[in-house]
Coordinates of C-alpha atoms in Angstrom, one line a residue:
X1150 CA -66.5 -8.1 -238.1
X1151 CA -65.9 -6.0 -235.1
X1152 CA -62.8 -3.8 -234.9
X1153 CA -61.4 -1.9 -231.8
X1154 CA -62.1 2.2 -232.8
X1155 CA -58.1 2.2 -231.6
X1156 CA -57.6 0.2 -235.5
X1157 CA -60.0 2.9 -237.3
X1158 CA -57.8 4.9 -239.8
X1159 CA -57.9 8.8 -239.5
X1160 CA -60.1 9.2 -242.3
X1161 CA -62.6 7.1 -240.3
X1162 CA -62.1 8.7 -237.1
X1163 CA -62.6 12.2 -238.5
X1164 CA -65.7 11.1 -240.0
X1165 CA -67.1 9.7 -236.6
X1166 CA -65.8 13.3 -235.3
X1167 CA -68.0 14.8 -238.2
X1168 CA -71.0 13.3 -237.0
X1169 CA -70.5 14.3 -233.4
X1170 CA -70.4 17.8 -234.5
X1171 CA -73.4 17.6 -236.8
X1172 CA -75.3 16.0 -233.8
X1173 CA -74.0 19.2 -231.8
X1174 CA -75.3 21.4 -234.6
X1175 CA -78.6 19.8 -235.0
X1176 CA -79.4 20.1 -231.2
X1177 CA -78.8 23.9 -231.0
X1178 CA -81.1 24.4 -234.2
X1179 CA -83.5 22.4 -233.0
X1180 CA -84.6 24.3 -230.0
X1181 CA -83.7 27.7 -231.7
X1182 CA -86.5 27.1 -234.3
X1183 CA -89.2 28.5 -231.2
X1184 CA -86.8 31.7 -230.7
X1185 CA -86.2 32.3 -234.1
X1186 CA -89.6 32.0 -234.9
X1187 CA -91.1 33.8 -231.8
X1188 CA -93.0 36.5 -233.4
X1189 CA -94.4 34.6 -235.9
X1190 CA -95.6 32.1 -233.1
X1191 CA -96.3 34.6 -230.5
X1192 CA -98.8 36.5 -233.1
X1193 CA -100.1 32.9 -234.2
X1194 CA -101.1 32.1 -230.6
X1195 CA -101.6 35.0 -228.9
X1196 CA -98.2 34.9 -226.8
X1197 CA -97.4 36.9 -223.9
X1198 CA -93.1 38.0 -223.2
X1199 CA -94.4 36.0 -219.7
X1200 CA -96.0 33.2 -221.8
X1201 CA -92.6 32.7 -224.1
X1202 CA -90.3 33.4 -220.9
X1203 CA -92.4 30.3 -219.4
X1204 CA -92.1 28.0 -221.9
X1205 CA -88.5 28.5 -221.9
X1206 CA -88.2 27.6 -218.1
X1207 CA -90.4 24.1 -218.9
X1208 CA -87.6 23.7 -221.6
X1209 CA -84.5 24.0 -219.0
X1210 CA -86.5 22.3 -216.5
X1211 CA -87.0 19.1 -218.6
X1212 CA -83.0 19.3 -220.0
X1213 CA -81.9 20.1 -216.1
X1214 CA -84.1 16.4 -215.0
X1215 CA -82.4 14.7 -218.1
X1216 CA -79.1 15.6 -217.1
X1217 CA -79.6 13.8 -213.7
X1218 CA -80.2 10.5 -216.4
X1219 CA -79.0 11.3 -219.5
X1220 CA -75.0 10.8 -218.3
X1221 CA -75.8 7.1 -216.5
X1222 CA -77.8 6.6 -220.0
X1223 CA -75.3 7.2 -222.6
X1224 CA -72.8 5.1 -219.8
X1225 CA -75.0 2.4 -219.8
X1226 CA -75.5 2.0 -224.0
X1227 CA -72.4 3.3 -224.9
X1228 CA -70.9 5.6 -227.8
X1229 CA -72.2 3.1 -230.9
X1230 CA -75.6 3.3 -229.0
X1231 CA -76.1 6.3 -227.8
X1232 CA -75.5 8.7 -230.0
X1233 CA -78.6 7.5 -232.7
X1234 CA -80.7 6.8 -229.6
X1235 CA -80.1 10.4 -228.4
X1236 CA -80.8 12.7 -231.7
X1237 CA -83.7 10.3 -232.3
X1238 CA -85.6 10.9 -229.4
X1239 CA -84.9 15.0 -229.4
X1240 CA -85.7 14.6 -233.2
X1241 CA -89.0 13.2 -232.7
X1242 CA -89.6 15.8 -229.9
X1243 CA -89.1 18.5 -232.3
X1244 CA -91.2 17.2 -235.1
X1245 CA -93.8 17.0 -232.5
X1246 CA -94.2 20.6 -232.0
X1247 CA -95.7 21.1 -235.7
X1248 CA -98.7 19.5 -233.9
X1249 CA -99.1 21.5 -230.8
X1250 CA -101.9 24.2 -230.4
X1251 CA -102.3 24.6 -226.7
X1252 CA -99.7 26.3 -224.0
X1253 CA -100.0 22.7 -222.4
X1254 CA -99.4 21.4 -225.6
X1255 CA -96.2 23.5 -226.2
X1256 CA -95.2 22.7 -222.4
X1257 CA -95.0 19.3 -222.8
X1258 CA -93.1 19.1 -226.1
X1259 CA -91.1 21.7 -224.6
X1260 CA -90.3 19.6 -221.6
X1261 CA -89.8 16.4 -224.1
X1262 CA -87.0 18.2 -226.2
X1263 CA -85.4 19.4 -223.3
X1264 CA -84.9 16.2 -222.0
X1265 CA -84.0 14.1 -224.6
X1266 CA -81.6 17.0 -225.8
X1267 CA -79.8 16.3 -222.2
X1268 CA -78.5 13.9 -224.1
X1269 CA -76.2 15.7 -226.4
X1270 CA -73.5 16.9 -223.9
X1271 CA -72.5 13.4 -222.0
X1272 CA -73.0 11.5 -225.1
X1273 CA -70.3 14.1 -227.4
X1274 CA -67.8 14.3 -224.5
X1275 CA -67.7 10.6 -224.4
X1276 CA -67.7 10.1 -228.3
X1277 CA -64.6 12.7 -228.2
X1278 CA -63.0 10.7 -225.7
X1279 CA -63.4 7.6 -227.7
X1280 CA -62.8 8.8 -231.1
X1281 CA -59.8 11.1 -230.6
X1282 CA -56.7 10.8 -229.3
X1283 CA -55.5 12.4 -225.6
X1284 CA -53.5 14.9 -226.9
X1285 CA -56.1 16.2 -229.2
X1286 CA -59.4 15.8 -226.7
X1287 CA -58.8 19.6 -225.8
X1288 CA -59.1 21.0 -229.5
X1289 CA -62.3 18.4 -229.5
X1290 CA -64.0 19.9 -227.2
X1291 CA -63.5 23.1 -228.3
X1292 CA -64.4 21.7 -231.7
X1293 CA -67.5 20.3 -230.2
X1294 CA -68.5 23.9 -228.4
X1295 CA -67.8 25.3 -232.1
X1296 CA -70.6 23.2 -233.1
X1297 CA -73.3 24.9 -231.0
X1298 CA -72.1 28.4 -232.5
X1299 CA -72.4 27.1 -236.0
X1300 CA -75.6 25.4 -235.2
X1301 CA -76.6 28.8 -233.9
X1302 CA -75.2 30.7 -237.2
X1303 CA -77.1 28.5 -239.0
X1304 CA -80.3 28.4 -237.4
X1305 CA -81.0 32.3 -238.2
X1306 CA -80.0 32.0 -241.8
X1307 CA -81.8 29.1 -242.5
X1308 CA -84.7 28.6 -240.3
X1309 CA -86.5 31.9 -241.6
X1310 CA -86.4 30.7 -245.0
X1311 CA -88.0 27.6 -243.6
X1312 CA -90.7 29.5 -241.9
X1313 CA -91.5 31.0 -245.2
X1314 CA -91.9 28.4 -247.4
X1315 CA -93.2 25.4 -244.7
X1316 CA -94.5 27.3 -242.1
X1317 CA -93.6 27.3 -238.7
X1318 CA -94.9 24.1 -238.1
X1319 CA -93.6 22.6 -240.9
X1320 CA -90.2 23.7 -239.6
X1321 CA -90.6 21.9 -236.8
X1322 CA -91.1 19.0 -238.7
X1323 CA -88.3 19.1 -240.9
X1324 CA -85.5 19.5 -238.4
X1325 CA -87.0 16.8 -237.1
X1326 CA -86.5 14.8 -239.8
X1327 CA -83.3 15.9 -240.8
X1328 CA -82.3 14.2 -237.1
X1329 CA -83.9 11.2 -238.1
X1330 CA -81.8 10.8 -241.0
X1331 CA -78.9 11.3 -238.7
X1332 CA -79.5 8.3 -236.5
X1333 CA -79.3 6.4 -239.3
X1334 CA -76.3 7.7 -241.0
X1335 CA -74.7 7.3 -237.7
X1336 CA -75.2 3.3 -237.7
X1337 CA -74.1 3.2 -240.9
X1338 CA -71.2 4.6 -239.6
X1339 CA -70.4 2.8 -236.6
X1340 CA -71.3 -0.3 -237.4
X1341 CA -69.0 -3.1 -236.2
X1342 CA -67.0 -0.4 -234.1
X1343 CA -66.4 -1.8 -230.8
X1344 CA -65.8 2.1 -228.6
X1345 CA -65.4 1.1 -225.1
X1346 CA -66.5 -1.8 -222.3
X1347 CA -69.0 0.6 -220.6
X1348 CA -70.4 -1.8 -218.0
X1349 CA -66.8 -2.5 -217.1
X1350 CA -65.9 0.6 -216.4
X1351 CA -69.2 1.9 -214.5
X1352 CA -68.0 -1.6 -212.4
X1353 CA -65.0 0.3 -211.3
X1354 CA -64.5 0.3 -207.8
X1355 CA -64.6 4.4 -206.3
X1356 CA -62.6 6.0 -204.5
X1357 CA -63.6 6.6 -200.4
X1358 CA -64.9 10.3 -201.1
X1359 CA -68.4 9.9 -202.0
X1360 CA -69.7 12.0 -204.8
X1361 CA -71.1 15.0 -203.0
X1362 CA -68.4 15.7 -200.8
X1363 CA -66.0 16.0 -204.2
X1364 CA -65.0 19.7 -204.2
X1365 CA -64.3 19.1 -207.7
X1366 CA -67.6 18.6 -209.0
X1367 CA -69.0 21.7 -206.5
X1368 CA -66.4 23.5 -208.2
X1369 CA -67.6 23.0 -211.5
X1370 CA -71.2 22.9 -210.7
X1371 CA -71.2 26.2 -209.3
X1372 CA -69.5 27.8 -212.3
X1373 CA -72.1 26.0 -214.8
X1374 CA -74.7 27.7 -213.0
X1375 CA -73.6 30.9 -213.3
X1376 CA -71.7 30.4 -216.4
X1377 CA -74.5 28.7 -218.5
X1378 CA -77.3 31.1 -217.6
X1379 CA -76.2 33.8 -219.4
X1380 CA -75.8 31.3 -222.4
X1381 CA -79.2 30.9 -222.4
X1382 CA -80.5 34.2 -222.0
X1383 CA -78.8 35.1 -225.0
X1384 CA -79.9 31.8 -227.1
X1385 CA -83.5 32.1 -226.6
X1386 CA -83.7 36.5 -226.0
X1387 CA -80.8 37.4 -228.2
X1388 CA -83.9 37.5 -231.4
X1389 CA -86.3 39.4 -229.2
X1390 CA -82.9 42.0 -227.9
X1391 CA -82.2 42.8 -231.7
X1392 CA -86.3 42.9 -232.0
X1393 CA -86.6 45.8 -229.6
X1394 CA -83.0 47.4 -230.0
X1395 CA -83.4 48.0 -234.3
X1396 CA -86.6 46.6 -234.6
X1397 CA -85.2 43.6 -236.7
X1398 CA -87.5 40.7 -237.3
X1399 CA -87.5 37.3 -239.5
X1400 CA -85.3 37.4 -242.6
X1401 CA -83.6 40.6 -241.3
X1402 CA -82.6 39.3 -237.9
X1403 CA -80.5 36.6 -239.6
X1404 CA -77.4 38.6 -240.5
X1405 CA -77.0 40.0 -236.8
X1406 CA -77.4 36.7 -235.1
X1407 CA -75.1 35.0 -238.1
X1408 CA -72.4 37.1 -236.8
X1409 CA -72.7 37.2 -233.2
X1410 CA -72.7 33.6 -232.9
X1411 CA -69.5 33.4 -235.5
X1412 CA -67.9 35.1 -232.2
X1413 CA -69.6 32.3 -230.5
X1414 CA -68.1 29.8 -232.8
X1415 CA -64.2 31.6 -233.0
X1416 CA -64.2 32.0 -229.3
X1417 CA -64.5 28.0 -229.0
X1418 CA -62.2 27.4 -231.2
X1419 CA -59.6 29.7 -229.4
X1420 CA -60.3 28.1 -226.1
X1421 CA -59.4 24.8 -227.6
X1422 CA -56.7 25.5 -229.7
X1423 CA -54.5 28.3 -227.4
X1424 CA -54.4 25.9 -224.0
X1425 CA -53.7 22.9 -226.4
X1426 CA -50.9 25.0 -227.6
X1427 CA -50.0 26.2 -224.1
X1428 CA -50.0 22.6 -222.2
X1429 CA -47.8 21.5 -225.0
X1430 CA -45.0 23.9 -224.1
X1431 CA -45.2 22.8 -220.8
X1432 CA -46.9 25.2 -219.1
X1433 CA -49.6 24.1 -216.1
X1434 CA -52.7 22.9 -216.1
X1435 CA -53.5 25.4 -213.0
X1436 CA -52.3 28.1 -214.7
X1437 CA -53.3 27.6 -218.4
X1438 CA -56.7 26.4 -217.2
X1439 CA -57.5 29.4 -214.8
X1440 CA -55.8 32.4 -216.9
X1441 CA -57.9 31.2 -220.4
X1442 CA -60.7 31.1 -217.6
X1443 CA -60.0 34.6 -216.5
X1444 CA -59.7 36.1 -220.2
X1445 CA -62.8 34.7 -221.0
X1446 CA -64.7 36.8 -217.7
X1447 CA -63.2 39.2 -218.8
X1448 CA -64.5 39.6 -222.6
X1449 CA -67.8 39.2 -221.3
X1450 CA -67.6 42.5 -218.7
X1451 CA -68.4 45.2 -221.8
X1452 CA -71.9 43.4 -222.9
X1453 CA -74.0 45.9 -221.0
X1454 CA -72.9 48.6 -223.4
X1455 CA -75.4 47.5 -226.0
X1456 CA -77.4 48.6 -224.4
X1457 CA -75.9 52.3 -224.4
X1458 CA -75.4 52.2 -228.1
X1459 CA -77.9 53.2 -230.8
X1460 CA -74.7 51.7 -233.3
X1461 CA -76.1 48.5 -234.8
X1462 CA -72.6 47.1 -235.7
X1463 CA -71.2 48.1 -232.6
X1464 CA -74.0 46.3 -230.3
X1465 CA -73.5 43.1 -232.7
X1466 CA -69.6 43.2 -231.8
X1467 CA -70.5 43.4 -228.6
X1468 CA -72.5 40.2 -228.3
X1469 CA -69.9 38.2 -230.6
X1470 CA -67.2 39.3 -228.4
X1471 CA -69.6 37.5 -225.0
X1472 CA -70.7 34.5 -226.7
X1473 CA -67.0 34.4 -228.0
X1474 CA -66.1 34.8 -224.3
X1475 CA -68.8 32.2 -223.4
X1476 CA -67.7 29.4 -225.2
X1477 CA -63.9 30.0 -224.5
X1478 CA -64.9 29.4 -220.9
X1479 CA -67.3 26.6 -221.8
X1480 CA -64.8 25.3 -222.9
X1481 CA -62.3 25.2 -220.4
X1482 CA -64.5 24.2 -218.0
X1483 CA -65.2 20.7 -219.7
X1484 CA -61.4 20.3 -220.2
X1485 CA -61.0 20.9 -216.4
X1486 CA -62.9 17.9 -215.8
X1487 CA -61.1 15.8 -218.0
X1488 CA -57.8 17.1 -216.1
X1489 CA -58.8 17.1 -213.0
X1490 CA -61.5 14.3 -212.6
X1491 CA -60.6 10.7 -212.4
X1492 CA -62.0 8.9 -215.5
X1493 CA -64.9 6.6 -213.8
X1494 CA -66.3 9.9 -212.4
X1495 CA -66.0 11.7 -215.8
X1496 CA -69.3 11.4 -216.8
X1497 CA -71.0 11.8 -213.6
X1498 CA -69.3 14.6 -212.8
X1499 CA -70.2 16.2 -216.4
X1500 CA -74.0 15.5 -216.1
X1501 CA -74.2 17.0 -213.0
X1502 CA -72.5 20.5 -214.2
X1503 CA -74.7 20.9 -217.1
X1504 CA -77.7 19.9 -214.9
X1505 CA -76.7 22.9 -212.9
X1506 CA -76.2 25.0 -216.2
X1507 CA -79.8 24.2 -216.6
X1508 CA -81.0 25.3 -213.6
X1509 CA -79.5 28.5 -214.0
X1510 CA -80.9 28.8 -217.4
X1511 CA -84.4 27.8 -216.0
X1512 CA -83.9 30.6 -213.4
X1513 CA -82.8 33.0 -216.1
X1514 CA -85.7 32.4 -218.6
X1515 CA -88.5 32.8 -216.1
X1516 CA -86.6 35.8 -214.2
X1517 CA -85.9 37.3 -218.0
X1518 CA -89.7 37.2 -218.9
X1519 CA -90.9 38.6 -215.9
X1520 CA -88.3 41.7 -216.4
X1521 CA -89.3 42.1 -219.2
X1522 CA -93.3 42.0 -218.7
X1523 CA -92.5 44.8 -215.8
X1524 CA -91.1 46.9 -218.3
X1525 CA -87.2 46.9 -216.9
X1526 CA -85.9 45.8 -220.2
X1527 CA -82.8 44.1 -220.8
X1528 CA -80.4 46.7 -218.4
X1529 CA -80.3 44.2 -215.5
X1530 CA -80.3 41.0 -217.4
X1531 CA -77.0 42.1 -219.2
X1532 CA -75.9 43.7 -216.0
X1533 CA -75.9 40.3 -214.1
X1534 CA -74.3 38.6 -217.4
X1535 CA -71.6 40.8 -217.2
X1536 CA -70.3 39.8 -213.8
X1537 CA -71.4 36.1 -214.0
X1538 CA -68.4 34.9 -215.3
X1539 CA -66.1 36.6 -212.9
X1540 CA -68.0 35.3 -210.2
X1541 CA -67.9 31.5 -211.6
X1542 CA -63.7 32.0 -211.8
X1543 CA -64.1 33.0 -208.2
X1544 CA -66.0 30.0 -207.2
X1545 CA -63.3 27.8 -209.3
X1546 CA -60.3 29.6 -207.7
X1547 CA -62.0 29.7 -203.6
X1548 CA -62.7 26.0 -204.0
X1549 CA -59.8 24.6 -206.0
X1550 CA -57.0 27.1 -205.4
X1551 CA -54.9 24.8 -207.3
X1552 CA -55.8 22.6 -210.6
X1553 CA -53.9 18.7 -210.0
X1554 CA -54.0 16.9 -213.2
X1555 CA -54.9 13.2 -212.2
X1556 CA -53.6 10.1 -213.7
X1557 CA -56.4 7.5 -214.2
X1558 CA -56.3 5.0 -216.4

């Protein structure tokens, strides 16, 4: 018996919202088993910083061509469908590495993860949509960026113990499976659940404006790409940074990363919770949007200085406090969409943002490897993160000096 997810009680609904942030948390540990993991790998198979540094630029390069899909995708089979189909595919992609030898080997499963992964982000911000109600979607995204922080709290603790007792390639396959065994739990779950009329919608007639001439999405493109590279930089050199800084490795690195990534996780929960709080006092979108926006730049400016610091709890506050100002901005930047974008262009819209982040994460992990090959070391990487986020408010503010919520049914 189908029944419209409008008729689900809360109790169902919140385990449906469960499951989307378990999906978020299995896609960030799934591709932080390599970075975790690196010197163990890297001294397995003779790896090069340049070698690592490219195999991270295949992985961004495959998510950045599945986000140009992945969004018309999850449109086209729907929440019930495309969440199982999603963490399936990047679950298989991940077991698949346990097999690899070669650096072709490693590029291609690299490249398969990456794009089948592209499926995460248009398939949770339309699962949120569906599941929750309007006036909580903010919170749920925030919720839903919380979920890559935890994912990334977790990974450290839990994939080194992992490593020890499986392997590194029996890592691999385990996370694997554990996704597996997701997919299914999620049919269970949704079965019978009628989310949405897809087709319908994507049948919507568009407004005049075609795509690319929509400041909107330039807007948010732009500040993906230099938003999300720095993102990335930390995710897959944040391990090596601690490596060379205190000369942590394996077990040891897990406490460091736990806690810089809990900054990760409280700065999405801020940058959910405050605007909520904020638009519900009546305050504008424009303004709540932009200043949350601006505070988040701004928490990001100090990360060069661990670099300056031989104080090992002092360089880990610094890196909570950007990841915490990451994800606050992450945040916001989704939420913008939602406010500002008419519905039928939502996902579109989405996809192509986080196809941009990509890009700039592909740029970043190849330009990061090279730096670090010359022997430059991490000054200008953390240099250019520190000033990234002011730039992408710029870009936000030149295009769209004014946020318009839209009303589209």
């Amino acid at each position: 018996m189908s029944r419209p997810v409008a008729e689900l009680s809360g109790r169902h609904r919140a385990l449906l919202f469960a499951l989307v942030i378990t999906a978020g948390v299995l896609n960030l540990v799934d591709r932080q088993v390599i970075a975790v993991l690196k010197p163990v790998i890297a001294a397995d198979l003779g790896w090069s910083d340049d070698d690592y540094g490219t195999l991270a630029a295949w992985f961004q390069g495959g998510a950045a061509v599945g986000f140009l899909f992945s969004g018309w995708i999850a449109d086209r089979l729907g929440v019930r469908w495309a969440n199982p189909v999603g963490v399936a595919a990047w679950s298989v992609a991940a077991l698949l590495h346990g097999w690899a030898r070669s650096m072709t080997e490693f590029v291609a499963v690299r490249v398969a993860l990456g794009a089948t992964e592209a499926m995460g982000t248009p398939t949770g911000i339309k699962t949120v949509a569906a599941v929750l109600p309007p006036r909580w979607r903010s919170t749920g995204f925030g919720a839903g960026n919380a979920a890559n922080s935890l994912g990334a709290i977790l990974a450290p603790l839990a994939i080194p113990v992992l490593g020890l007792s499986l392997g590194w390639r029996g890592t691999f396959v385990a996370v694997g499976l554990l996704g597996l065994l997701w997919a299914l739990a999620w049919l269970v779950a949704a079965r019978g659940i009628v989310f949405a009329q897809p087709v319908a919608a994507m049948a919507a007639p568009l407004p005049d404006r075609p795509l690319l001439r929509d400041r909107r999405m330039w807007a948010v493109a732009g500040a993906k790409l230099l938003s999300d590279a720095t993102w990335w930089l930390l995710l897959f050199w944040l391990p090596d940074f601690f490596h060379r800084q205190f000369g942590l490795s394996g077990v040891a690195l897990g406490v460091p990363l736990a806690l810089a990534y809990g900054g990760a996780a409280i700065g999405s929960l801020l940058g959910g919770v405050i605007p909520t709080r904020w638009l519900g006092r009546g305050a504008s979108v424009n303004r709540v949007r932009k200043g949350v926006l601006l505070g988040a730049a701004l928490a990001v400016m100090p990360i060069p200085l661990a670099l300056a610091t031989h104080s090992y709890p002092l360089a880990v506050l610094l890196m909570a406090l950007a990841l915490a100002g990451h994800q606050a901005f992450s945040t916001n930047v989704f939420a913008m969409i939602a406010d500002i974008v008419p519905q039928r262009r939502v996902g579109r819209v989405t996809a192509f943002g986080a196809f941009c982040g990509n890009m700039g994460g592909v740029a970043i992990a190849k330009i990061a490897g090279l730096t670090l090959a010359a022997g430059l070391g991490y000054l200008p990487l953390l240099l250019f993160a520190g000033v990234a986020y002011l730039a992408a408010w710029g870009w936000i503010q030149l295009l769209l000096p004014r946020l318009t919520p839209i009303v589209d049914g």
